[in-house]
Amino acid sequence: MAFLAESLLRIKPSATIAVTDMARALKAAGRDVIGLGVGEPDFDTPENIRQAGIRAIESGKASKYTAVDGIPELKAAIARKFKRENGLDYKPTQITVGAGGKQVLFNALMATLNPGDEVIIPAPYWVSYPDIVLLAGAIPVAVETRLEHGFKMKPQALEQAITKSTKWLIFNSPSNPTGAAYTRDEIKAITDVLMRHPQVWVLADDMYEHLVYDDFEFYSPAQVEPGLYERTLTLNGVSKAYCMTGWRIGYAGGPEHLIKAMATLQSQSTTNPNAAAQWASVEALDGPQDFIAEHNKVFKERRDLCVAMLNQTKGLKCPKPEGAFYVYPSCHGAMGRSAPSGKKLASDQDFVTELLGAEGVAVVEGTAFGLGPAFRISYAVATPQLEEACRRIQRFCGNLS
Ligand SMILES: Cc1ncc(COP(=O)(O)O)c(C=O)c1O
């Protein structure tokens, strides 16, 4: 009998982490590598937030276990955030806090999925969604979107994918990996479909809420369609907008019975999220927010730079996304061509491997996110480096024969 659990056979290590590791290894071997694989801001956590964490440690507030799914002060700050920014009313008993958005998502899916349940995931998707669904023994149902539609799911495609077994729709806007964000009207068209199917819950992953450009207005599904409030889990966190990926704090608001089940699961796995990080997150949510606009100005410039340079590149096509810090160019036009090494490019996996080998630029292949041939660029790196990386991509594509 095999020693490892059968459930592990269903999943694979995160492709984005694999690419980052590969780039790190090449760098350690002395190669000049530009990593565009990792999904985190290149800015530091703002000073006031760092100080709040330090104060929590020095005052002894971080020494002990806290309430399993979050200190009351953080839950209160989250409730204020939901009201202020999303017009959503969640009581503290409807709020849960975990070690990053990923743990909160994991808790929600583990607490609700049974074998045979289906979860609809628009593709391309964040790599962890299908694997957590598989780990829970349920079935991920990918709904492919199209580049021509800006990688946004059409309501008809959702309607067609829904069955009696559908338990969740995972709705991520702005999206990792495409940066696509849905307008209020586009969300309404999706929620109208869901109103006809009362068995389907919405997991609204709002992790990139604050990272939107060109006056784009962010909306969350339960805000657009209050009729879905009782079957929506609104997921968010401090990782991306507050540059706190290392602190590991994510949270969600939803119906009390679901929140309670998620806390039970967490009580038997990790217990409370890091106490100092919880106090720092109170400061993040309640403190000054002006640095977000400053960061967004830089992100927007980088997005525009990337989109312009990639669209001038032979064989690539890159839509201009509304948010997050990703672009998702198609490399369809490069398929079948030969790289400088002589290797014929048969897939986006070949494309990214040859690009890394020839030019030292690390990106993630689109098939890892469920839709290729394409690749994801994270533009959360210093602008001169990003520009140099785009120049190298242009050279690589120009040299294909
Ligand atoms: C779409 C999306 N949701 C959730 C998360 C989880 O964020 P974290 O666990 O770092 O808070 C990420 C992180 O990459 C993400 O891209």
Tab-separated table of C-alpha atoms in Angstrom, residues 40-334:
chain	number	residue	atom	x	y	z
A	40	GLU	CA	3.190	39.937	-4.993
A	41	PRO	CA	3.785	43.696	-4.896
A	42	ASP	CA	7.415	44.803	-5.010
A	43	PHE	CA	6.624	47.546	-2.442
A	44	ASP	CA	7.299	47.131	1.277
A	45	THR	CA	4.520	47.015	3.869
A	46	PRO	CA	3.782	50.673	4.771
A	47	GLU	CA	5.547	51.988	7.865
A	48	ASN	CA	2.436	52.582	10.015
A	49	ILE	CA	1.351	48.963	9.485
A	50	ARG	CA	4.801	47.592	10.320
A	51	GLN	CA	4.863	49.702	13.495
A	52	ALA	CA	1.473	48.327	14.566
A	53	GLY	CA	2.906	44.806	14.295
A	54	ILE	CA	5.976	45.802	16.307
A	55	ARG	CA	3.812	47.448	18.994
A	56	ALA	CA	1.748	44.268	19.287
A	57	ILE	CA	4.893	42.250	19.892
A	58	GLU	CA	6.434	44.692	22.361
A	59	SER	CA	3.259	45.142	24.399
A	60	GLY	CA	2.816	41.377	24.788
A	61	LYS	CA	-0.409	41.354	22.736
A	62	ALA	CA	1.183	38.903	20.302
A	63	SER	CA	2.404	36.407	22.905
A	64	LYS	CA	-0.680	34.268	23.334
A	65	TYR	CA	-3.228	32.334	21.295
A	66	THR	CA	-6.064	34.533	20.114
A	67	ALA	CA	-9.674	33.664	19.274
A	68	VAL	CA	-9.468	30.969	16.561
A	69	ASP	CA	-10.870	32.962	13.657
A	70	GLY	CA	-9.724	36.458	14.570
A	71	ILE	CA	-9.455	39.016	17.384
A	72	PRO	CA	-12.623	41.092	17.955
A	73	GLU	CA	-10.725	44.290	17.053
A	74	LEU	CA	-9.836	42.933	13.604
A	75	LYS	CA	-13.330	41.571	12.989
A	76	ALA	CA	-14.710	45.010	13.840
A	77	ALA	CA	-12.261	46.670	11.416
A	78	ILE	CA	-13.260	44.176	8.702
A	79	ALA	CA	-16.969	44.850	9.340
A	80	ARG	CA	-16.256	48.590	8.924
A	81	LYS	CA	-14.329	47.912	5.705
A	82	PHE	CA	-17.154	45.838	4.196
A	83	LYS	CA	-19.675	48.571	5.043
A	84	ARG	CA	-17.511	51.497	3.917
A	85	GLU	CA	-16.127	50.047	0.697
A	86	ASN	CA	-18.690	47.486	-0.419
A	87	GLY	CA	-21.960	48.569	1.222
A	88	LEU	CA	-22.154	45.118	2.825
A	89	ASP	CA	-23.391	44.509	6.382
A	90	TYR	CA	-21.557	41.700	8.134
A	91	LYS	CA	-21.723	41.236	11.907
A	92	PRO	CA	-18.555	39.999	13.690
A	93	THR	CA	-20.162	36.529	13.895
A	94	GLN	CA	-20.322	36.562	10.089
A	95	ILE	CA	-16.607	37.275	9.712
A	96	THR	CA	-13.659	34.869	9.726
A	97	VAL	CA	-9.909	35.524	9.614
A	98	GLY	CA	-7.304	33.013	8.438
A	99	ALA	CA	-3.631	32.724	7.501
A	100	GLY	CA	-4.044	34.424	4.114
A	101	GLY	CA	-6.891	34.402	1.644
A	102	LYS	CA	-5.741	30.950	0.631
A	103	GLN	CA	-6.529	29.415	4.011
A	104	VAL	CA	-9.939	31.083	4.081
A	105	LEU	CA	-10.700	29.694	0.620
A	106	PHE	CA	-9.410	26.278	1.699
A	107	ASN	CA	-11.625	26.330	4.816
A	108	ALA	CA	-14.699	27.334	2.802
A	109	LEU	CA	-14.278	24.574	0.229
A	110	MET	CA	-13.304	21.882	2.743
A	111	ALA	CA	-16.236	22.810	4.963
A	112	THR	CA	-18.808	22.540	2.175
A	113	LEU	CA	-17.759	20.092	-0.544
A	114	ASN	CA	-18.712	16.430	-0.793
A	115	PRO	CA	-17.672	13.902	-3.449
A	116	GLY	CA	-19.627	14.576	-6.636
A	117	ASP	CA	-20.187	18.278	-5.922
A	118	GLU	CA	-19.209	20.568	-8.785
A	119	VAL	CA	-17.493	23.940	-8.582
A	120	ILE	CA	-17.589	26.269	-11.582
A	121	ILE	CA	-14.312	28.074	-12.199
A	122	PRO	CA	-13.949	30.503	-15.123
A	123	ALA	CA	-10.674	29.809	-16.968
A	124	PRO	CA	-7.996	31.034	-16.937
A	125	TYR	CA	-8.076	30.769	-13.145
A	126	TRP	CA	-5.827	31.123	-10.133
A	127	VAL	CA	-3.977	27.800	-9.905
A	128	SER	CA	-5.128	26.970	-6.381
A	129	TYR	CA	-8.884	26.893	-7.083
A	130	PRO	CA	-9.133	23.566	-8.938
A	131	ASP	CA	-6.551	21.851	-6.766
A	132	ILE	CA	-8.300	22.723	-3.497
A	133	VAL	CA	-11.596	21.527	-5.021
A	134	LEU	CA	-9.894	18.254	-6.012
A	135	LEU	CA	-8.364	17.863	-2.569
A	136	ALA	CA	-11.864	18.164	-1.128
A	137	GLY	CA	-12.923	15.273	-3.397
A	138	ALA	CA	-15.198	17.438	-5.555
A	139	ILE	CA	-15.145	18.268	-9.272
A	140	PRO	CA	-13.776	21.523	-10.730
A	141	VAL	CA	-15.723	22.566	-13.837
A	142	ALA	CA	-13.695	25.000	-15.920
A	143	VAL	CA	-15.606	27.453	-18.100
A	144	GLU	CA	-13.242	28.796	-20.735
A	145	THR	CA	-13.336	32.506	-21.452
A	146	ARG	CA	-12.007	34.178	-24.611
A	147	LEU	CA	-9.337	36.763	-25.250
A	148	GLU	CA	-11.803	38.663	-27.495
A	149	HIS	CA	-14.121	39.001	-24.471
A	150	GLY	CA	-11.288	40.319	-22.298
A	151	PHE	CA	-11.251	36.915	-20.558
A	152	LYS	CA	-14.647	37.557	-18.915
A	153	MET	CA	-17.229	34.800	-18.635
A	154	LYS	CA	-20.453	35.341	-20.556
A	155	PRO	CA	-23.719	34.631	-18.689
A	156	GLN	CA	-24.749	32.026	-21.292
A	157	ALA	CA	-21.546	30.067	-20.659
A	158	LEU	CA	-22.278	30.058	-16.932
A	159	GLU	CA	-25.874	28.960	-17.518
A	160	GLN	CA	-24.691	26.039	-19.626
A	161	ALA	CA	-22.197	24.876	-17.010
A	162	ILE	CA	-24.652	24.780	-14.094
A	163	THR	CA	-26.039	21.357	-13.118
A	164	LYS	CA	-27.969	19.994	-10.132
A	165	SER	CA	-24.596	19.201	-8.562
A	166	THR	CA	-23.166	22.713	-8.826
A	167	LYS	CA	-22.390	23.986	-5.348
A	168	TRP	CA	-20.193	27.032	-5.924
A	169	LEU	CA	-19.192	29.516	-8.575
A	170	ILE	CA	-15.757	30.933	-7.838
A	171	PHE	CA	-15.853	34.499	-9.099
A	172	ASN	CA	-12.550	36.377	-9.113
A	173	SER	CA	-12.522	40.025	-10.212
A	174	PRO	CA	-10.001	41.565	-10.817
A	175	SER	CA	-8.596	38.254	-11.904
A	176	ASN	CA	-5.403	36.399	-11.308
A	177	PRO	CA	-4.017	35.584	-13.934
A	178	THR	CA	-5.587	37.945	-16.519
A	179	GLY	CA	-6.215	41.186	-14.595
A	180	ALA	CA	-9.748	41.235	-16.073
A	181	ALA	CA	-12.311	42.991	-13.869
A	182	TYR	CA	-16.098	42.900	-14.327
A	183	THR	CA	-18.159	46.103	-14.433
A	184	ARG	CA	-21.319	46.431	-12.354
A	185	ASP	CA	-23.453	45.516	-15.395
A	186	GLU	CA	-21.299	42.509	-16.232
A	187	ILE	CA	-21.620	41.262	-12.648
A	188	LYS	CA	-25.394	41.800	-12.751
A	189	ALA	CA	-25.625	39.621	-15.872
A	190	ILE	CA	-23.813	36.848	-13.965
A	191	THR	CA	-25.836	37.237	-10.756
A	192	ASP	CA	-29.085	37.192	-12.794
A	193	VAL	CA	-28.155	33.659	-13.887
A	194	LEU	CA	-27.378	32.644	-10.312
A	195	MET	CA	-30.738	33.965	-9.066
A	196	ARG	CA	-32.372	31.280	-11.221
A	197	HIS	CA	-30.311	28.512	-9.565
A	198	PRO	CA	-30.772	28.603	-5.799
A	199	GLN	CA	-28.446	25.644	-5.162
A	200	VAL	CA	-25.395	27.608	-6.360
A	201	TRP	CA	-23.329	29.658	-3.893
A	202	VAL	CA	-20.880	32.405	-4.888
A	203	LEU	CA	-17.350	32.551	-3.638
A	204	ALA	CA	-16.442	36.138	-4.485
A	205	ASP	CA	-12.662	36.437	-4.423
A	206	ASP	CA	-12.119	40.199	-4.112
A	207	MET	CA	-8.418	39.920	-3.289
A	208	TYR	CA	-7.429	42.484	-5.967
A	209	GLU	CA	-10.305	44.890	-5.231
A	210	HIS	CA	-8.079	47.938	-4.750
A	211	LEU	CA	-5.828	47.298	-7.730
A	212	VAL	CA	-7.887	48.824	-10.548
A	213	TYR	CA	-6.914	51.524	-13.040
A	214	ASP	CA	-8.373	54.245	-15.292
A	215	ASP	CA	-11.218	55.108	-12.870
A	216	PHE	CA	-12.584	51.562	-13.038
A	217	GLU	CA	-15.229	51.089	-10.327
A	218	PHE	CA	-15.039	47.882	-8.348
A	219	TYR	CA	-18.179	46.000	-7.294
A	220	SER	CA	-18.672	42.772	-5.358
A	221	PRO	CA	-21.441	40.283	-6.296
A	222	ALA	CA	-23.478	40.506	-3.049
A	223	GLN	CA	-23.423	44.296	-3.382
A	224	VAL	CA	-24.761	44.158	-6.942
A	225	GLU	CA	-27.387	41.515	-6.155
A	226	PRO	CA	-28.491	41.623	-2.494
A	227	GLY	CA	-30.674	38.589	-3.247
A	228	LEU	CA	-27.469	36.524	-3.211
A	229	TYR	CA	-26.282	37.757	0.199
A	230	GLU	CA	-27.418	34.569	1.978
A	231	ARG	CA	-25.363	32.376	-0.359
A	232	THR	CA	-22.263	34.460	-0.922
A	233	LEU	CA	-18.903	34.257	0.770
A	234	THR	CA	-17.069	37.538	0.181
A	235	LEU	CA	-13.336	36.808	0.396
A	236	ASN	CA	-10.631	39.425	0.712
A	237	GLY	CA	-7.342	40.071	2.490
A	238	VAL	CA	-4.500	42.457	3.151
A	239	SER	CA	-1.857	40.613	1.086
A	240	LYS	CA	-1.982	42.505	-2.197
A	241	ALA	CA	-3.295	46.060	-1.657
A	242	TYR	CA	-1.407	46.519	1.630
A	243	CYS	CA	1.781	44.764	0.467
A	244	MET	CA	1.498	42.170	3.229
A	245	THR	CA	1.881	38.815	1.467
A	246	GLY	CA	4.375	37.650	4.091
A	247	TRP	CA	2.151	38.500	7.061
A	248	ARG	CA	-0.498	35.924	6.065
A	249	ILE	CA	-3.874	37.478	6.855
A	250	GLY	CA	-7.003	36.922	4.782
A	251	TYR	CA	-10.663	37.193	5.729
A	252	ALA	CA	-14.211	36.649	4.558
A	253	GLY	CA	-17.773	37.649	5.348
A	254	GLY	CA	-20.708	35.296	4.868
A	255	PRO	CA	-23.655	33.495	6.445
A	256	GLU	CA	-23.076	32.646	10.107
A	257	HIS	CA	-23.527	28.877	9.749
A	258	LEU	CA	-20.787	28.704	7.099
A	259	ILE	CA	-18.437	30.995	9.054
A	260	LYS	CA	-18.905	28.778	12.143
A	261	ALA	CA	-18.109	25.602	10.202
A	262	MET	CA	-14.965	27.224	8.806
A	263	ALA	CA	-13.861	28.180	12.338
A	264	THR	CA	-14.344	24.594	13.498
A	265	LEU	CA	-12.084	23.389	10.692
A	266	GLN	CA	-9.469	26.025	11.506
A	267	SER	CA	-9.609	25.105	15.200
A	268	GLN	CA	-8.463	21.611	14.249
A	269	SER	CA	-5.716	22.729	11.872
A	270	THR	CA	-3.812	25.979	12.414
A	271	THR	CA	-5.800	27.647	15.258
A	272	ASN	CA	-5.529	31.451	15.143
A	273	PRO	CA	-3.649	33.354	12.431
A	274	ASN	CA	-0.487	35.100	13.628
A	275	ALA	CA	-1.409	37.526	16.423
A	276	ALA	CA	1.011	40.357	15.516
A	277	ALA	CA	-0.155	40.174	11.894
A	278	GLN	CA	-3.769	40.508	13.037
A	279	TRP	CA	-2.949	43.745	14.915
A	280	ALA	CA	-1.023	45.040	11.902
A	281	SER	CA	-4.085	44.278	9.754
A	282	VAL	CA	-6.300	46.384	12.035
A	283	GLU	CA	-4.000	49.304	11.252
A	284	ALA	CA	-4.009	48.421	7.532
A	285	LEU	CA	-7.803	48.537	7.312
A	286	ASP	CA	-8.416	51.475	9.685
A	287	GLY	CA	-5.321	53.559	8.895
A	288	PRO	CA	-4.484	55.901	6.005
A	289	GLN	CA	-5.214	54.466	2.565
A	290	ASP	CA	-3.471	57.047	0.367
A	291	PHE	CA	-0.471	54.842	-0.522
A	292	ILE	CA	-2.832	52.580	-2.501
A	293	ALA	CA	-3.442	55.321	-5.082
A	294	GLU	CA	0.314	56.035	-5.205
A	295	HIS	CA	1.092	52.375	-5.876
A	296	ASN	CA	-1.699	52.166	-8.452
A	297	LYS	CA	-0.201	55.052	-10.399
A	298	VAL	CA	3.003	53.023	-10.752
A	299	PHE	CA	1.135	49.774	-11.536
A	300	LYS	CA	-0.913	51.497	-14.223
A	301	GLU	CA	2.225	52.857	-15.922
A	302	ARG	CA	3.755	49.401	-15.873
A	303	ARG	CA	0.604	47.794	-17.250
A	304	ASP	CA	0.530	50.287	-20.114
A	305	LEU	CA	4.230	49.749	-20.808
A	306	CYS	CA	3.812	45.964	-20.895
A	307	VAL	CA	0.691	45.983	-23.062
A	308	ALA	CA	2.272	48.395	-25.565
A	309	MET	CA	5.563	46.500	-25.832
A	310	LEU	CA	3.945	43.044	-26.010
A	311	ASN	CA	1.539	44.146	-28.729
A	312	GLN	CA	4.539	45.298	-30.774
A	313	THR	CA	6.005	41.806	-30.453
A	314	LYS	CA	5.859	39.304	-33.292
A	315	GLY	CA	3.481	36.420	-32.499
A	316	LEU	CA	2.010	37.924	-29.309
A	317	LYS	CA	-1.355	39.531	-28.606
A	318	CYS	CA	-2.069	41.204	-25.272
A	319	PRO	CA	-5.428	42.587	-24.141
A	320	LYS	CA	-5.337	45.572	-21.750
A	321	PRO	CA	-6.750	44.446	-18.398
A	322	GLU	CA	-8.629	46.621	-15.908
A	323	GLY	CA	-6.787	45.578	-12.751
A	324	ALA	CA	-4.502	43.377	-10.610
A	325	PHE	CA	-0.802	43.363	-11.605
A	326	TYR	CA	-0.915	40.774	-14.348
A	327	VAL	CA	-1.134	40.701	-18.117
A	328	TYR	CA	-1.935	37.545	-20.041
A	329	PRO	CA	-0.625	37.656	-23.616
A	330	SER	CA	-1.524	34.946	-26.092
A	331	CYS	CA	1.512	33.327	-27.749
A	332	HIS	CA	-0.587	31.500	-30.316
A	333	GLY	CA	1.333	33.230	-33.117
A	334	ALA	CA	4.620	31.734	-31.879
